[in-house]
PDB file of C-alpha atoms in Angstrom:
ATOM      1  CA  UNK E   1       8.620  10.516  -3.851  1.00 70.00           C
ATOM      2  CA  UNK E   2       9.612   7.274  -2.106  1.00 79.00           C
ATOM      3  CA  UNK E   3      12.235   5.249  -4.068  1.00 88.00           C
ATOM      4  CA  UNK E   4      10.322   2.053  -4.045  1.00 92.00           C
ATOM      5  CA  UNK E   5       6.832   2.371  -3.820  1.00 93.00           C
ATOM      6  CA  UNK E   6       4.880  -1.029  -3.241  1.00 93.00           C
ATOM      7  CA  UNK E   7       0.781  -1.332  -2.599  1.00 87.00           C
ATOM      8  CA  UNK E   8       0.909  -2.383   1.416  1.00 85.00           C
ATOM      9  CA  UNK E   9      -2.415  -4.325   0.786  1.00 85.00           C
ATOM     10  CA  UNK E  10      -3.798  -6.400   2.059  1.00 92.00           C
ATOM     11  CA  UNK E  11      -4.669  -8.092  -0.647  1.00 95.00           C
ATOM     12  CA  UNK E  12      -6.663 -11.450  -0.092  1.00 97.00           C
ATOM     13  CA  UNK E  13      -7.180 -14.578  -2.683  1.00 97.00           C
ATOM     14  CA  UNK E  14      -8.659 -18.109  -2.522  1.00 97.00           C
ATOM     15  CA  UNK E  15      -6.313 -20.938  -2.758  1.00 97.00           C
ATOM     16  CA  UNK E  16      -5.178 -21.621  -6.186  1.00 97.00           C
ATOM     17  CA  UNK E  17      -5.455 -18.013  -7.384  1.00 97.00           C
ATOM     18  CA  UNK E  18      -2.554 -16.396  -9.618  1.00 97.00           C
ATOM     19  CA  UNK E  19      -1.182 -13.793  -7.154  1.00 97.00           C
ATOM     20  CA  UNK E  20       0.476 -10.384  -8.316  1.00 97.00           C
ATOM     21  CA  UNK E  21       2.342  -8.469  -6.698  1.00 97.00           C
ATOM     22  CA  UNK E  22       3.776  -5.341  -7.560  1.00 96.00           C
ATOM     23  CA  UNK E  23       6.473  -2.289  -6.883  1.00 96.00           C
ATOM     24  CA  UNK E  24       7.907   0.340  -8.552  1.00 95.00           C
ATOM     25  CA  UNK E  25      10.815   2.570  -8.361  1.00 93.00           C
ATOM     26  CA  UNK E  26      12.226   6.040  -9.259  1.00 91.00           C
ATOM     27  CA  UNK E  27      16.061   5.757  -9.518  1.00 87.00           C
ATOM     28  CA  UNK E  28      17.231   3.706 -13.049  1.00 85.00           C
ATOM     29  CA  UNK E  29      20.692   3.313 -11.429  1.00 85.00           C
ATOM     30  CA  UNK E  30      19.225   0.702 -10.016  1.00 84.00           C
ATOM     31  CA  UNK E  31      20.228  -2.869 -11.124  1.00 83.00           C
ATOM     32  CA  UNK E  32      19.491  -5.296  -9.110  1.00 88.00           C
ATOM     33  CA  UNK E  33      16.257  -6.527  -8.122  1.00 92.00           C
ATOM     34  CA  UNK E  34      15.175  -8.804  -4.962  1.00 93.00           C
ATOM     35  CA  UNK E  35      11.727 -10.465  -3.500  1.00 96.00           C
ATOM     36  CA  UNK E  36      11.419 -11.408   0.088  1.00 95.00           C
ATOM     37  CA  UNK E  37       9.098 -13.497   2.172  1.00 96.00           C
ATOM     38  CA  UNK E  38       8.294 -11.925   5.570  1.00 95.00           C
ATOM     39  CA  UNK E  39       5.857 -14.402   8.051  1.00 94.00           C
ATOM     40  CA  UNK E  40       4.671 -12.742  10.849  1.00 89.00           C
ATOM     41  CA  UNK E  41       7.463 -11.815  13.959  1.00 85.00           C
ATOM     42  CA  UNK E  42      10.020 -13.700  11.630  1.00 90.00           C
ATOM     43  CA  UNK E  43      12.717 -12.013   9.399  1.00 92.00           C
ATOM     44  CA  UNK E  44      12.958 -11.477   6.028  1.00 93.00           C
ATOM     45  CA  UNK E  45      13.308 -14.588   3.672  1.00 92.00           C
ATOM     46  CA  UNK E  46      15.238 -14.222  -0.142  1.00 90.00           C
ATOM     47  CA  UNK E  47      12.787 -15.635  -2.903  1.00 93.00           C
ATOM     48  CA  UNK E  48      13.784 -14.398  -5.900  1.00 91.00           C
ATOM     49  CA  UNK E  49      16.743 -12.285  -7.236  1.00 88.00           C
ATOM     50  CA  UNK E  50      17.335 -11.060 -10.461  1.00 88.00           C
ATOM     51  CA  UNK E  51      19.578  -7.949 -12.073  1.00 83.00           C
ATOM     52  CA  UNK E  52      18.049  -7.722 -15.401  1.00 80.00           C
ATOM     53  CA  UNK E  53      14.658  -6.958 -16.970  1.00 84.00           C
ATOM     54  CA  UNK E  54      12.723 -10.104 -18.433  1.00 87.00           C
ATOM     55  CA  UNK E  55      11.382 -13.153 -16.405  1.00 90.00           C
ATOM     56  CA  UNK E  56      12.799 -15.340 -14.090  1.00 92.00           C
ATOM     57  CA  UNK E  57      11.298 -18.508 -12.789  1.00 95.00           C
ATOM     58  CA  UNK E  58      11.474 -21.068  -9.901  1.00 94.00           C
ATOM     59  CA  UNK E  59       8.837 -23.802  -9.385  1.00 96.00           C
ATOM     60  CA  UNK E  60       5.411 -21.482  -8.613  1.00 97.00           C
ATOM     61  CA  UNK E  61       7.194 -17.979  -8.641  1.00 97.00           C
ATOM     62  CA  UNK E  62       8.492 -15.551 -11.370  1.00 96.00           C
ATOM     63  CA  UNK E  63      10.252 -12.506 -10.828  1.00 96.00           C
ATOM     64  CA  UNK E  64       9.582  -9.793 -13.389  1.00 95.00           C
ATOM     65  CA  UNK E  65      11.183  -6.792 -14.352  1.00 94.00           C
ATOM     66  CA  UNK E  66      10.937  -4.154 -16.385  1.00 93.00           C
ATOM     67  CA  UNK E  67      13.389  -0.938 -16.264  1.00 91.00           C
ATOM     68  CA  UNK E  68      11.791   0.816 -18.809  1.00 91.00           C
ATOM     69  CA  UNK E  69       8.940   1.161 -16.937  1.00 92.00           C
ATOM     70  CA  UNK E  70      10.779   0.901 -13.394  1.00 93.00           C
ATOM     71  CA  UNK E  71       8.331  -1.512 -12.567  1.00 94.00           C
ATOM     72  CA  UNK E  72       8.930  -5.193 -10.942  1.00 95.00           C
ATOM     73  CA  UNK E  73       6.316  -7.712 -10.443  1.00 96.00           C
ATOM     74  CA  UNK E  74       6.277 -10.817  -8.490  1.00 97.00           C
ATOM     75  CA  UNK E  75       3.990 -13.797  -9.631  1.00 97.00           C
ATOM     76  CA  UNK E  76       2.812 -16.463  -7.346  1.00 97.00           C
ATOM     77  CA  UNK E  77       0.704 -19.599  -9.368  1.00 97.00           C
ATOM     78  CA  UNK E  78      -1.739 -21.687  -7.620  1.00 97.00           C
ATOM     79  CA  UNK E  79      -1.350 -19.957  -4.213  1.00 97.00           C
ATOM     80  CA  UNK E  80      -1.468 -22.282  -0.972  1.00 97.00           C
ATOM     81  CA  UNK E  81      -2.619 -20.883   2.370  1.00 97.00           C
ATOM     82  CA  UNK E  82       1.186 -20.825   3.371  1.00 96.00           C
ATOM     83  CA  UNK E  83       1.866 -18.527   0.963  1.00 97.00           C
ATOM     84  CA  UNK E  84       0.155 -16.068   3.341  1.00 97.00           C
ATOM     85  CA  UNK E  85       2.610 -13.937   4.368  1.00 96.00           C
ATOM     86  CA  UNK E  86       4.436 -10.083   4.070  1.00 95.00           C
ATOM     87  CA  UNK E  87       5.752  -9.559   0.629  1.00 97.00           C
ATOM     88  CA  UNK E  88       8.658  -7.278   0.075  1.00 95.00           C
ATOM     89  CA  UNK E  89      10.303  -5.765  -2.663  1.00 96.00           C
ATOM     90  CA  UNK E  90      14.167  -4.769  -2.262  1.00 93.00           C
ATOM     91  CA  UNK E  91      16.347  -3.226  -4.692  1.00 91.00           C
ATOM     92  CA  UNK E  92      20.004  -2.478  -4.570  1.00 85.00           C
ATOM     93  CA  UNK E  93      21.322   1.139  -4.598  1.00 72.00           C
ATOM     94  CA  UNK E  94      24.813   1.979  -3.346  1.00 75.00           C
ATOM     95  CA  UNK E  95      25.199  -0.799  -1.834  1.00 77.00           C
ATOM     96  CA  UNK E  96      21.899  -0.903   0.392  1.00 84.00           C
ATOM     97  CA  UNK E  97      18.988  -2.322  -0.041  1.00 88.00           C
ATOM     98  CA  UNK E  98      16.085  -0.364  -0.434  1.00 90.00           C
ATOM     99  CA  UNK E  99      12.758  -1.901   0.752  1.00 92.00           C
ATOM    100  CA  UNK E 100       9.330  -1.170  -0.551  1.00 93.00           C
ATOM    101  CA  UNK E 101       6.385  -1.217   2.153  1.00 91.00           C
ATOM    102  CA  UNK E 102       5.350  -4.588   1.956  1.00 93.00           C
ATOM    103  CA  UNK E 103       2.005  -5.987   0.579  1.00 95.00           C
ATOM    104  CA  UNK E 104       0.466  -8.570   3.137  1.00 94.00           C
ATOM    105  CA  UNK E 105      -1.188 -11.614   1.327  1.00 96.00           C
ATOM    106  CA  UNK E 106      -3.723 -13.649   3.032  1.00 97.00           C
ATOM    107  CA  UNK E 107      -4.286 -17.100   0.392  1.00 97.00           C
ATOM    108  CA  UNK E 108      -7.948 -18.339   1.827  1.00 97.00           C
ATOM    109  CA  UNK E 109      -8.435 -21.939   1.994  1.00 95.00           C
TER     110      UNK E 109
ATOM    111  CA  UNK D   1      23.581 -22.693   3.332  1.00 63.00           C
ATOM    112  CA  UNK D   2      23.162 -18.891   4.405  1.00 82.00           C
ATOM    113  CA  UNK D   3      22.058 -18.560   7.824  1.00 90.00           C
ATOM    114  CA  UNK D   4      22.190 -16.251  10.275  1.00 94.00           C
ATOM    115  CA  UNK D   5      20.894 -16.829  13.653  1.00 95.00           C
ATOM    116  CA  UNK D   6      19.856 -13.741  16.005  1.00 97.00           C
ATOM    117  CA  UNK D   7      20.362 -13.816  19.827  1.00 96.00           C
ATOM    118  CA  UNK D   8      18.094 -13.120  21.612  1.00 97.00           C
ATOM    119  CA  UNK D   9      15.062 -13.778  20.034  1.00 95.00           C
ATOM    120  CA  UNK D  10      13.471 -11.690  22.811  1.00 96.00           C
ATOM    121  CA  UNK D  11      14.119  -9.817  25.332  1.00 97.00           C
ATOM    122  CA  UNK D  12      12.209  -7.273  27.934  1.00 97.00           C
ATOM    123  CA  UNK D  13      13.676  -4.786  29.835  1.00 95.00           C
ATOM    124  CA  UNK D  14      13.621  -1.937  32.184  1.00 96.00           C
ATOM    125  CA  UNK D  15      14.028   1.535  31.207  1.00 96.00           C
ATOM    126  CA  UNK D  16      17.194   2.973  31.164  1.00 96.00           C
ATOM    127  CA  UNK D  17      19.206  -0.739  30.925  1.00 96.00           C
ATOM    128  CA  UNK D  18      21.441  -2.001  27.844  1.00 97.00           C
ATOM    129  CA  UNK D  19      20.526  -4.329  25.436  1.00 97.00           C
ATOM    130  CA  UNK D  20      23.460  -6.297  23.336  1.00 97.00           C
ATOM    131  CA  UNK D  21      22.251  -8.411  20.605  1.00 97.00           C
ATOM    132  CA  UNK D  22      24.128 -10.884  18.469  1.00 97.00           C
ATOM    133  CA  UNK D  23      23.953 -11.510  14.720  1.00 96.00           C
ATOM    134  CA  UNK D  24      26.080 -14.524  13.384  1.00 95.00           C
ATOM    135  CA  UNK D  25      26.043 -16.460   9.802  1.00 92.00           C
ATOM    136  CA  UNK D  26      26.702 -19.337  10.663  1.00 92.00           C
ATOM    137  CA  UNK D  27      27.745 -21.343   7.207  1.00 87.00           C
ATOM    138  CA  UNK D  28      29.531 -18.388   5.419  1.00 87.00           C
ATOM    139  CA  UNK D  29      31.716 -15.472   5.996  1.00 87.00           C
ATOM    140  CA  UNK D  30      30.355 -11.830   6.208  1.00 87.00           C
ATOM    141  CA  UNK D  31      32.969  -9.003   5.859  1.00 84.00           C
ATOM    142  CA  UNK D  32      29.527  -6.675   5.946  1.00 90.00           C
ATOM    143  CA  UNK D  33      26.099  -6.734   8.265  1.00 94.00           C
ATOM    144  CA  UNK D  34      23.622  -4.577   8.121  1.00 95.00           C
ATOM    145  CA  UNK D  35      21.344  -3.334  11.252  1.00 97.00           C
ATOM    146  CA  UNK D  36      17.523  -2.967  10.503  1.00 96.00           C
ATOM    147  CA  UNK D  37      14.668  -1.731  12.598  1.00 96.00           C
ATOM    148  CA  UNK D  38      10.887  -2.578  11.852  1.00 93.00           C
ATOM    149  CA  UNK D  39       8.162  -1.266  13.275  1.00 89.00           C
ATOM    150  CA  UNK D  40       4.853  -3.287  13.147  1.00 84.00           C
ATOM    151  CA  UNK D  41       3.112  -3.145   9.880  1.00 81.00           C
ATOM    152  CA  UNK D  42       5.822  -1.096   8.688  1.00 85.00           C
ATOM    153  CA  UNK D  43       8.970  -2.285   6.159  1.00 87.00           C
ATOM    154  CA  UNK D  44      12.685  -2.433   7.551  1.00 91.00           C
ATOM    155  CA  UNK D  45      14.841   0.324   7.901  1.00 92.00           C
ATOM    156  CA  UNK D  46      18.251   0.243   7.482  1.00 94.00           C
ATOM    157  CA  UNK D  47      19.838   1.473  10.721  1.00 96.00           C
ATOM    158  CA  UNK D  48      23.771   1.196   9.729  1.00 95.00           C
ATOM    159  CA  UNK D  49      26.194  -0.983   7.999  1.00 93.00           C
ATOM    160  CA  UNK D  50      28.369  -3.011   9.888  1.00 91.00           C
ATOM    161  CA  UNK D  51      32.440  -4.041   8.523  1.00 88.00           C
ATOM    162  CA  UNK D  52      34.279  -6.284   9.734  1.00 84.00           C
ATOM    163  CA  UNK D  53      37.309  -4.420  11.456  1.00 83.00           C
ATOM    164  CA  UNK D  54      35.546  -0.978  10.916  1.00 85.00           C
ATOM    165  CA  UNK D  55      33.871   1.657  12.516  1.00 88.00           C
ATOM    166  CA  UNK D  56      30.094   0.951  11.586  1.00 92.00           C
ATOM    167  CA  UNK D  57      28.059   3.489   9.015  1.00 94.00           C
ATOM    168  CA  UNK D  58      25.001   4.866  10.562  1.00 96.00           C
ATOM    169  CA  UNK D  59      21.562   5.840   8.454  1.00 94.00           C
ATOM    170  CA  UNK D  60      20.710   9.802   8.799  1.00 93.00           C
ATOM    171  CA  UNK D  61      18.999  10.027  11.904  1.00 93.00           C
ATOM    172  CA  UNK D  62      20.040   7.353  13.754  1.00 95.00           C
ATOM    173  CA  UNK D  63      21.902   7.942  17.360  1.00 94.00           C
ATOM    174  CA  UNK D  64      25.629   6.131  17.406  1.00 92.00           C
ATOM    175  CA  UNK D  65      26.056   6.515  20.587  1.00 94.00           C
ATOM    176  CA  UNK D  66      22.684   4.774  21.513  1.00 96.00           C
ATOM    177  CA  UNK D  67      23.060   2.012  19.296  1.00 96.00           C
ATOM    178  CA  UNK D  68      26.547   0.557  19.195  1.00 96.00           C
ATOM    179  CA  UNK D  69      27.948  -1.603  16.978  1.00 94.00           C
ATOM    180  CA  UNK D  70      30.780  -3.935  16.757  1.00 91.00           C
ATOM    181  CA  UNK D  71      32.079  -5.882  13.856  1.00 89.00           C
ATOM    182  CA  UNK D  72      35.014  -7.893  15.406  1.00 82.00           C
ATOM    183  CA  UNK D  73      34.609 -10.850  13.366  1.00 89.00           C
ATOM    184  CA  UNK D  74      33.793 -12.184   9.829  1.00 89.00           C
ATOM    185  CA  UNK D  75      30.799 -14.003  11.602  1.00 92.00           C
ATOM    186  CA  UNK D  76      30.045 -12.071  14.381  1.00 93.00           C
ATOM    187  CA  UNK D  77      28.095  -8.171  15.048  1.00 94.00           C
ATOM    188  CA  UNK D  78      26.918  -7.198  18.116  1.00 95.00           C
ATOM    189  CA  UNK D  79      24.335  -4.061  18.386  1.00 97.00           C
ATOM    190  CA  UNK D  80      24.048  -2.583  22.081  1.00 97.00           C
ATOM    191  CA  UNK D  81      20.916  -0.513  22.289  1.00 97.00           C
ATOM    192  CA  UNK D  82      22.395   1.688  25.295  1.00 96.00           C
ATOM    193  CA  UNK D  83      19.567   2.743  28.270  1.00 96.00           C
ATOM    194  CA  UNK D  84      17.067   2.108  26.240  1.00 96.00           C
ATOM    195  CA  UNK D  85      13.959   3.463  26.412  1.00 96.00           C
ATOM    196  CA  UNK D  86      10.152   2.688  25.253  1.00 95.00           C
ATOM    197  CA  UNK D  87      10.358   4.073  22.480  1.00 95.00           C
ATOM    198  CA  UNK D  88      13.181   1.711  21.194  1.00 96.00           C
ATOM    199  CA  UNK D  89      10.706  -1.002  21.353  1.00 96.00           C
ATOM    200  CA  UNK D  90      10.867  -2.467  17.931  1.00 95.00           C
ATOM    201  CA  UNK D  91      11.781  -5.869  15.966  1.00 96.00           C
ATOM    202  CA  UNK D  92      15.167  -5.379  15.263  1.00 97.00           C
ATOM    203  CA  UNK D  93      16.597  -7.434  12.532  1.00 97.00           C
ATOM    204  CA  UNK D  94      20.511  -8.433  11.265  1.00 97.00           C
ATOM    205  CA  UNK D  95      21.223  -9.194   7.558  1.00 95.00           C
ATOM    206  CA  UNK D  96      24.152 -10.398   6.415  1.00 92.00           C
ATOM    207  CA  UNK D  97      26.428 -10.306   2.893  1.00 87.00           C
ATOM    208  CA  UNK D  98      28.131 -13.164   1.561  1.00 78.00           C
ATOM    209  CA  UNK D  99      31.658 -12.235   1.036  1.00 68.00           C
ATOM    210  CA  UNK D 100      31.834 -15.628  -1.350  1.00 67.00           C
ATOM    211  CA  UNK D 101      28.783 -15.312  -3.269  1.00 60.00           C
ATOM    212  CA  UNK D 102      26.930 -12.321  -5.232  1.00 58.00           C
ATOM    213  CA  UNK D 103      27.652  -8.973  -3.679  1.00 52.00           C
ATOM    214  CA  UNK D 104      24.274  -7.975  -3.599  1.00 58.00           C
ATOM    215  CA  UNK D 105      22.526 -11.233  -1.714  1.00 75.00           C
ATOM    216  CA  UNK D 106      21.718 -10.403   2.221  1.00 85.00           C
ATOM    217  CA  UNK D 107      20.305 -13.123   3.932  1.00 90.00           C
ATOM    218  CA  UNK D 108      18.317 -12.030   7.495  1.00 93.00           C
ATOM    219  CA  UNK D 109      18.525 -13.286  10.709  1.00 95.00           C
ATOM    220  CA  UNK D 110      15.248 -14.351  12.156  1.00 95.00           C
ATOM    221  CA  UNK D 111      14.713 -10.947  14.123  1.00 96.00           C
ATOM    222  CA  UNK D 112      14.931  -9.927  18.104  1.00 97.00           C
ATOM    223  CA  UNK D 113      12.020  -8.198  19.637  1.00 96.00           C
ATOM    224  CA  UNK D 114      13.102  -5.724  22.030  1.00 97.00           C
ATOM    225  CA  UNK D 115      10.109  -4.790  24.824  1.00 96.00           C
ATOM    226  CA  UNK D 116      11.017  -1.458  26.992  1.00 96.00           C
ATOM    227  CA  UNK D 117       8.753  -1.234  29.910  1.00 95.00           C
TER     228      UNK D 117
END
């Protein structure tokens, strides 16, 4: 078993669509929880960050986690065509960070 | 704030050459970088961590005498992919830590695609 396992997609909505995306993971040592924007041939841009279950927002994105379940969830409201990007999940173990696979969005105009 | 700038961007090169590429955050101090390699469609994998003034740690798998690192400076890390070969074609990607801010926050460099012919 992987120790993030995230849904590489693609997954494709129209513009304006509330976009979910979702990983989960195996280790509950884990504490600290990260999204990241990849665009295509570019590297890795933070968008969210958060260490402890619950929500977190900023402007159209929230960050949600849930250790219970191991389960972390990134929400993107009214989607724009830029949004349209790699999507990766990263958590912190030991001082790494641990990637998921990526889920490519594609937001259709 | 936070960025890190990759050089080169891109390069090609002949079989059996050396490649050094340089990772630098530019606004902020990084006492640790971290070496990733992604292959297309595929998520990053963590080649080795990088300390400044240290020997570097290398992932399970990966070759330290092929790919060598050097730390020298709280803003600088060079990797040197050694006579490369096609298979070490990738997108090779720098991250750095902010020594000032949360110890968990990397921030990437904007990735150097490496072409073996």
């Amino acid at each position: 078993q992987k120790e993030v396992e995230q849904d590489p997609g693609p997954l494709s909505v129209p513009e304006g669509a509330i976009v979910s995306l979702n990983c989960t993971y195996s280790n509950s040592a884990f504490q600290y929880f990260m999204w990241y924007r990849q665009y295509s041939r570019k590297g890795p841009e933070l968008l969210m960050y958060t260490y402890s279950s619950g929500n977190k927002e900023d402007g159209r994105f929230t960050a949600q986690v849930d250790k219970s379940s191991k389960y972390i969830s990134l929400f993107i409201r009214d989607s724009q065509p830029s949004d349209s990007a790699t999507y990766l999940c990263a958590i912190e173990g030991t001082g790494k960070l641990i990637f998921g696979q990526g889920t490519t969005l594609q937001v259709k105009p | 704030g936070a960025v890190v700038s990759q050089h080169p961007s891109r390069v090609i090169c002949k079989s059996g050459t050396s490649v050094k590429i340089e990772c630098r955050s530019l606004d902020f101090q990084a006492t640790t970088m971290f070496w990733y390699r992604q292959f297309p469609k595929q998520s990053l994998m963590l080649m080795a961590t990088s300390n400044e003034g240290s020997k570097a740690t290398y992932e399970q798998g990966v070759e330290k005498d092929k790919f060598l690192i050097n730390h020298a400076s709280l803003t600088l890390s060079t990797l040197t992919v050694t006579s490369a070969h096609p298979e070490d074609s990738s997108f090779y990607i720098c991250s750095a830590r902010d020594s000032g801010g949360a110890a968990d926050t990397q921030y990437f460099g904007p990735g150097t695609r490496l072409t073996v012919l």
